[in-house]
mmCIF file of C-alpha atoms in Angstrom:
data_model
loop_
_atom_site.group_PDB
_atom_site.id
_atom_site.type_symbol
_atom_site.label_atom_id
_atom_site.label_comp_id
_atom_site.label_asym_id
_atom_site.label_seq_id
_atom_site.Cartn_x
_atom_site.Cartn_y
_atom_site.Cartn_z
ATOM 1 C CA UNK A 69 0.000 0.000 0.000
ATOM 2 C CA UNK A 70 2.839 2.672 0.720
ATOM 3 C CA UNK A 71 4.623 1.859 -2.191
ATOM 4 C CA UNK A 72 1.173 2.082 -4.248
ATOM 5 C CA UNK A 73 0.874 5.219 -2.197
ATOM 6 C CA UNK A 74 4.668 6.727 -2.845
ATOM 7 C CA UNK A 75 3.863 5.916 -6.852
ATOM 8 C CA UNK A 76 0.607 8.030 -7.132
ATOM 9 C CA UNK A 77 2.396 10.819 -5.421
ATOM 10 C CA UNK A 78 5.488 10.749 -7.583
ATOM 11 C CA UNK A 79 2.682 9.924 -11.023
ATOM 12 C CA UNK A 80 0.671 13.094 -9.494
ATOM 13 C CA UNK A 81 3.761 15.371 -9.231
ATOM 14 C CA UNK A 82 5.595 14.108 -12.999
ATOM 15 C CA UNK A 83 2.349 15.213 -14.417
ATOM 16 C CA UNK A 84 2.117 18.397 -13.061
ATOM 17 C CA UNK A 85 5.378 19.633 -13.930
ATOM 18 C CA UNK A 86 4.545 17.952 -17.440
ATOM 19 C CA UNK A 87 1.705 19.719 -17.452
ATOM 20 C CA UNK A 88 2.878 23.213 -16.447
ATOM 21 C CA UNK A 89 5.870 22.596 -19.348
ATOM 22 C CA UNK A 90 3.300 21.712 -22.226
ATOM 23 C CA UNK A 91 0.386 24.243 -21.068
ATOM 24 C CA UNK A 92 -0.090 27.478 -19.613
ATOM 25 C CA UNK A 93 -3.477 27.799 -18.954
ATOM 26 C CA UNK A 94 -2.925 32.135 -18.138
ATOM 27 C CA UNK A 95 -1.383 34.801 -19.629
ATOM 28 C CA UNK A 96 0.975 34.870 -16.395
ATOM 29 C CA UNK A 97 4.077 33.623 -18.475
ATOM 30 C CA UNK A 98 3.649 37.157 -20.379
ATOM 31 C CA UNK A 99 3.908 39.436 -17.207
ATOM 32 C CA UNK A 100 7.247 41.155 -16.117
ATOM 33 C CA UNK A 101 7.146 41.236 -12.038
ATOM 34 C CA UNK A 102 10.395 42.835 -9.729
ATOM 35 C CA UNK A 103 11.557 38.913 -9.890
ATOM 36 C CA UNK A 104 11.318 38.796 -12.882
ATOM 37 C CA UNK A 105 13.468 41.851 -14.001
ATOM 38 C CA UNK A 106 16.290 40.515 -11.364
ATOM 39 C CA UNK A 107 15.994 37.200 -13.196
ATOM 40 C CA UNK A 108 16.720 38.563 -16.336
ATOM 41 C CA UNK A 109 19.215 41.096 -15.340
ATOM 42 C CA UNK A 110 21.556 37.851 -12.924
ATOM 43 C CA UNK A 111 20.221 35.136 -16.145
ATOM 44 C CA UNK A 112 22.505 37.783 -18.768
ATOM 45 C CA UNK A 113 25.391 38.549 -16.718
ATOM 46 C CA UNK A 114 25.719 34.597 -15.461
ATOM 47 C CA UNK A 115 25.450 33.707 -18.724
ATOM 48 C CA UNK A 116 27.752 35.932 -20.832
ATOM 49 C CA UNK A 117 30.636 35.168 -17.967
ATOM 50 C CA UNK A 118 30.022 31.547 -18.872
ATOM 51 C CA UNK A 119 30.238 31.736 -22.179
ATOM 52 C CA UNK A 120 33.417 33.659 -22.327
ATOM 53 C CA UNK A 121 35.247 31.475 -19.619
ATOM 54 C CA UNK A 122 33.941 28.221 -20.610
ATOM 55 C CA UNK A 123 33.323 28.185 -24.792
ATOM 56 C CA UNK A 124 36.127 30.000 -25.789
ATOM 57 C CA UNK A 125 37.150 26.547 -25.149
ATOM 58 C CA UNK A 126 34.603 24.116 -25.915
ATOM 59 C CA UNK A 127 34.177 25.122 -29.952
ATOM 60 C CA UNK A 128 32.620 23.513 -32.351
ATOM 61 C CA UNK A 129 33.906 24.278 -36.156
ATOM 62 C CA UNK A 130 35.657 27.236 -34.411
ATOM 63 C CA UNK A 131 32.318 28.876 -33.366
ATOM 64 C CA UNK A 132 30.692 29.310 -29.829
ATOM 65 C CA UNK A 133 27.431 29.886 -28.447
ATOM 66 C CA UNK A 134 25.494 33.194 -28.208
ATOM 67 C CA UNK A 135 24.001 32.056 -24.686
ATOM 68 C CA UNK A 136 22.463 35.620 -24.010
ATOM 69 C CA UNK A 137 20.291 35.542 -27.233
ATOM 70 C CA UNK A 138 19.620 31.711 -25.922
ATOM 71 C CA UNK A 139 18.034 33.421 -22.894
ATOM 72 C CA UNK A 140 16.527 36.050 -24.687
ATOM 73 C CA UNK A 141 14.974 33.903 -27.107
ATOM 74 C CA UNK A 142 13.246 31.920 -24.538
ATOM 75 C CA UNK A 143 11.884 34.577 -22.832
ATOM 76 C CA UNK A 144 10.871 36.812 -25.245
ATOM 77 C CA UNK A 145 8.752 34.077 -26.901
ATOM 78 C CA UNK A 146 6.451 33.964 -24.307
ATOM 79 C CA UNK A 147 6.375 38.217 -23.756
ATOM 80 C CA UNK A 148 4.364 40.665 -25.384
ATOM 81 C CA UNK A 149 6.041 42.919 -27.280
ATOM 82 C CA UNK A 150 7.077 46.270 -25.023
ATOM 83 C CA UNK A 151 8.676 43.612 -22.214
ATOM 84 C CA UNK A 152 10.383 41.942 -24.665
ATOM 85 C CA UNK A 153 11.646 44.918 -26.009
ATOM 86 C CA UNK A 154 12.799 46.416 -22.284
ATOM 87 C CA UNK A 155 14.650 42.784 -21.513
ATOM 88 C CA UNK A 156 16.369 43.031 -25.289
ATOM 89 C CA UNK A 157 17.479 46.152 -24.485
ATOM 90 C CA UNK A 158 19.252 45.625 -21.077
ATOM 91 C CA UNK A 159 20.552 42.744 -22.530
ATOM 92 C CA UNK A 160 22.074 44.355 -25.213
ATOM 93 C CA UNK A 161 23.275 47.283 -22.971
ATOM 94 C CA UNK A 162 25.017 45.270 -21.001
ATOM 95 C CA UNK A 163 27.022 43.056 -24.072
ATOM 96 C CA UNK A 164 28.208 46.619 -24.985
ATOM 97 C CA UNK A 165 29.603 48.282 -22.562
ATOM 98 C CA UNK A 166 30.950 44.641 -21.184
ATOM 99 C CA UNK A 167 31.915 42.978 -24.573
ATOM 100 C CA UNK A 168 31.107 45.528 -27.213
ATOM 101 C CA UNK A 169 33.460 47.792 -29.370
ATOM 102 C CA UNK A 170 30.520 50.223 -30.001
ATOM 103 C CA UNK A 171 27.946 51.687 -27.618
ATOM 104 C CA UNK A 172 24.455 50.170 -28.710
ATOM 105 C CA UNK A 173 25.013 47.966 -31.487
ATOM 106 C CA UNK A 174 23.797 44.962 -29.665
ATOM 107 C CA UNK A 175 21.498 47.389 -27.775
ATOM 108 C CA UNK A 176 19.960 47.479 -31.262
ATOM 109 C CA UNK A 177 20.221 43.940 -32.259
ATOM 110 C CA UNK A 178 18.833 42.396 -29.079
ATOM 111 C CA UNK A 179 15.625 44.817 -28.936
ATOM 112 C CA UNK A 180 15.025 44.071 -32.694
ATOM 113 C CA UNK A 181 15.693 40.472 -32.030
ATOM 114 C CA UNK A 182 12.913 40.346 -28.555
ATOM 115 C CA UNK A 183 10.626 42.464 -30.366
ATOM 116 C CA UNK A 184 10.605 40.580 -33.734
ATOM 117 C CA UNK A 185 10.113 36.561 -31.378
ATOM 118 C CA UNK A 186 7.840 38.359 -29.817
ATOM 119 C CA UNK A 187 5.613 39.314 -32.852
ATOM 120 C CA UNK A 188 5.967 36.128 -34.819
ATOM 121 C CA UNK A 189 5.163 34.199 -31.716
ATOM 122 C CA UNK A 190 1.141 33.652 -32.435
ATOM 123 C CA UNK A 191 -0.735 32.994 -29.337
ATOM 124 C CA UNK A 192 -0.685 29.203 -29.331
ATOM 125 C CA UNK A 193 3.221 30.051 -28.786
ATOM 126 C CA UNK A 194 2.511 31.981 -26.310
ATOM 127 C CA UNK A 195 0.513 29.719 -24.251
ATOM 128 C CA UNK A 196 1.827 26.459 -25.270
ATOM 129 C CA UNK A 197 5.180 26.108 -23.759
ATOM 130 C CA UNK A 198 6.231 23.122 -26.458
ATOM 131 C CA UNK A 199 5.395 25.454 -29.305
ATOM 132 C CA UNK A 200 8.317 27.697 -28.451
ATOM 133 C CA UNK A 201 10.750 25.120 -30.379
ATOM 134 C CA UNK A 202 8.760 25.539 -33.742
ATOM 135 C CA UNK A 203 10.720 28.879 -34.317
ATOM 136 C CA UNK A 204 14.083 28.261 -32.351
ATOM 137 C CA UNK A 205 15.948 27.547 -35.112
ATOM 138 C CA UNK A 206 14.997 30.065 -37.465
ATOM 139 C CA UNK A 207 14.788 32.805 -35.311
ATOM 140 C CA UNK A 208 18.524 31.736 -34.349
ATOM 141 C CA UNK A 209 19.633 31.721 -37.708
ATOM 142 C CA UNK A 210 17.977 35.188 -38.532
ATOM 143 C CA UNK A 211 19.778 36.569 -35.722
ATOM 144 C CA UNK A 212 23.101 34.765 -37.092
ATOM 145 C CA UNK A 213 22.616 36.451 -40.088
ATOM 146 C CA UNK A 214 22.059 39.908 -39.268
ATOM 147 C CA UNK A 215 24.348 40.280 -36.627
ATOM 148 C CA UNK A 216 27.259 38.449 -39.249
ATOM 149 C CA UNK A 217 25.996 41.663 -41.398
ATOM 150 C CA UNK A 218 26.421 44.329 -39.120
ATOM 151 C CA UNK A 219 29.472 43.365 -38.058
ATOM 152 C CA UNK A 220 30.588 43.430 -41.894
ATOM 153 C CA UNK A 221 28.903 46.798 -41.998
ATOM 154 C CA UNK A 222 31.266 48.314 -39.614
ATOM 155 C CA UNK A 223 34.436 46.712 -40.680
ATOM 156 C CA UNK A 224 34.039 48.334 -43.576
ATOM 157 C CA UNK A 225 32.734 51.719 -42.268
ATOM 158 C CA UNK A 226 36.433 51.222 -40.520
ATOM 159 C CA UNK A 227 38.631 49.836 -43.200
ATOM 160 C CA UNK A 228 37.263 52.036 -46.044
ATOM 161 C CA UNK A 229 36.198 48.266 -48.076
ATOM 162 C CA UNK A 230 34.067 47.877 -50.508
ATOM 163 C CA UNK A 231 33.457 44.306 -50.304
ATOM 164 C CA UNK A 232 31.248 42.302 -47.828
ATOM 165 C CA UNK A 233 31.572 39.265 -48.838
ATOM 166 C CA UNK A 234 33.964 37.108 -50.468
ATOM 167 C CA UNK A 235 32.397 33.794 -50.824
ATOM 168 C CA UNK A 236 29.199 34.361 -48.430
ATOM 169 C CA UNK A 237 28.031 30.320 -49.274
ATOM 170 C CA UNK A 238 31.486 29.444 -47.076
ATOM 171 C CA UNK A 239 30.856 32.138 -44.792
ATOM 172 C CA UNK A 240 27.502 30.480 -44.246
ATOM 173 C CA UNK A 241 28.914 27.035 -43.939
ATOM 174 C CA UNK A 242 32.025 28.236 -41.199
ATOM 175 C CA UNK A 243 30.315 30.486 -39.641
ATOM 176 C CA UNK A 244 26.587 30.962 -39.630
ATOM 177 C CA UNK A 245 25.378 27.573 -39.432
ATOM 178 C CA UNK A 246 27.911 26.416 -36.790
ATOM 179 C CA UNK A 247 26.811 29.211 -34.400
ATOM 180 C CA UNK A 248 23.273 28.747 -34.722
ATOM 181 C CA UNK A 249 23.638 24.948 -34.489
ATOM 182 C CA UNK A 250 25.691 25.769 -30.998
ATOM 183 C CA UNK A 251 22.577 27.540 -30.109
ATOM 184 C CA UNK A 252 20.265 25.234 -30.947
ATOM 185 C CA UNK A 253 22.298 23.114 -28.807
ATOM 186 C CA UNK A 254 22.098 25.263 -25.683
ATOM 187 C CA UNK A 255 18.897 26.205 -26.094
ATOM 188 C CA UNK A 256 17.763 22.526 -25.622
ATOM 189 C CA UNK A 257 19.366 22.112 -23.164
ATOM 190 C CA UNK A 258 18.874 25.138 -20.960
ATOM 191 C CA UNK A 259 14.887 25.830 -22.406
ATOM 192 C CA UNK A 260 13.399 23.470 -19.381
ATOM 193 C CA UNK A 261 15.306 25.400 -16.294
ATOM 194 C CA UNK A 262 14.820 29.027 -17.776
ATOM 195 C CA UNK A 263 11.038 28.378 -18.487
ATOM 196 C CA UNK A 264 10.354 26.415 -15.139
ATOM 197 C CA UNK A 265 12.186 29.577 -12.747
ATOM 198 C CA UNK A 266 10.678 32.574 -15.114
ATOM 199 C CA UNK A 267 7.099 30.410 -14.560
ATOM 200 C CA UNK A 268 7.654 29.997 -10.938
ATOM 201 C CA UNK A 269 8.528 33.920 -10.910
ATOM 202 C CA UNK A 270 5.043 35.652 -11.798
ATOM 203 C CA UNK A 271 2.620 37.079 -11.575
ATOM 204 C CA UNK A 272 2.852 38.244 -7.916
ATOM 205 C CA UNK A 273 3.875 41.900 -8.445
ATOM 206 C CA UNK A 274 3.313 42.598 -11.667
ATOM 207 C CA UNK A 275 4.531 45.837 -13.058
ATOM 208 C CA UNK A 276 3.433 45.265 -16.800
#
């Protein structure tokens, strides 16, 4: 009897959190509360320190993650748009004056990136926590792309070039695919524990 007991407990609880991973039966995922900002604002900061100490060294094809837009990603596909936009921004403030050359490039890039998961996230997205890996990988790869475009943008704002790219199918194949495959690959494995503390982090004082 106590191990039938012990069973329906453990049955009881596996649902539940399989449950509260495939549905969200509230728009409560979509709020931004005080724990919620601190969240963000420690997630970012733990997560760029990582990636710099630990994946310089852990490359694959000579590329590393981009573990903020990871983050980003997985919380800005459950916001509405202005949050979204507010936690791209501090994000990207903070990768500029920690990482960046120039002062709101990735200020930029991040609040386009939140803004545009945001609005291509439809409301079964939204509310369906499994959803949110039917536009992973493209959104990813947009991201790749742009930021790969920017950053050719300035070098040649710099070097006075007129070329952007030489060969941009082997650019693609070194450098755009491998990054967003290493995201891909951190975003699976990181989209359970980000999703289950930002859930357990609302709505209890809300600000918007």
């Amino acid at each position: 009897m106590r191990k039938q007991r012990l069973e329906s407990r453990l049955n009881k609880r596996l649902n539940k959190v399989f449950s509260s991973l495939i549905i969200d039966s509230s728009e409560s995922v979509s709020k931004i509360t005080k724990g919620r900002i601190i969240y963000i604002s420690l997630s970012v900061i733990f997560l760029l320190i990582i990636q710099e100490a630990v994946f310089n060294d852990l490359r694959i094809f000579n590329a590393k993650p981009n573990m903020a837009i990871v983050f980003l990603y997985t919380i800005s596909v459950v916001l509405h748009v202005r949050p979204a936009m507010f936690a791209g921004l501090f994000a990207g403030l903070y990768v500029d004056i920690m990482y960046g050359r120039y002062l709101g490039v990735y200020s930029l890039l991040f609040m386009l990136f939140a803004a545009f998961v945001s609005v291509i996230s439809f409301e079964q997205v939204k509310l369906k926590t499994i959803w949110s890996l039917s536009i992973a990988i493209p959104s990813f790869l947009i991201y790749t792309m742009v930021e790969s475009f920017t950053a050719k943008l300035i070098a040649l704002a710099r070097t006075g070039g007129t070329v952007l790219y030489e060969n941009y199918g082997v650019h693609m194949l070194k450098r755009i695919l491998p990054v967003t495959l290493y995201d891909v690959i951190i975003f699976f494995i990181l989209f359970v524990p980000i999703r289950l503390i930002w859930d357990k982090l609302g709505p209890k004082y809300e600000i918007f």
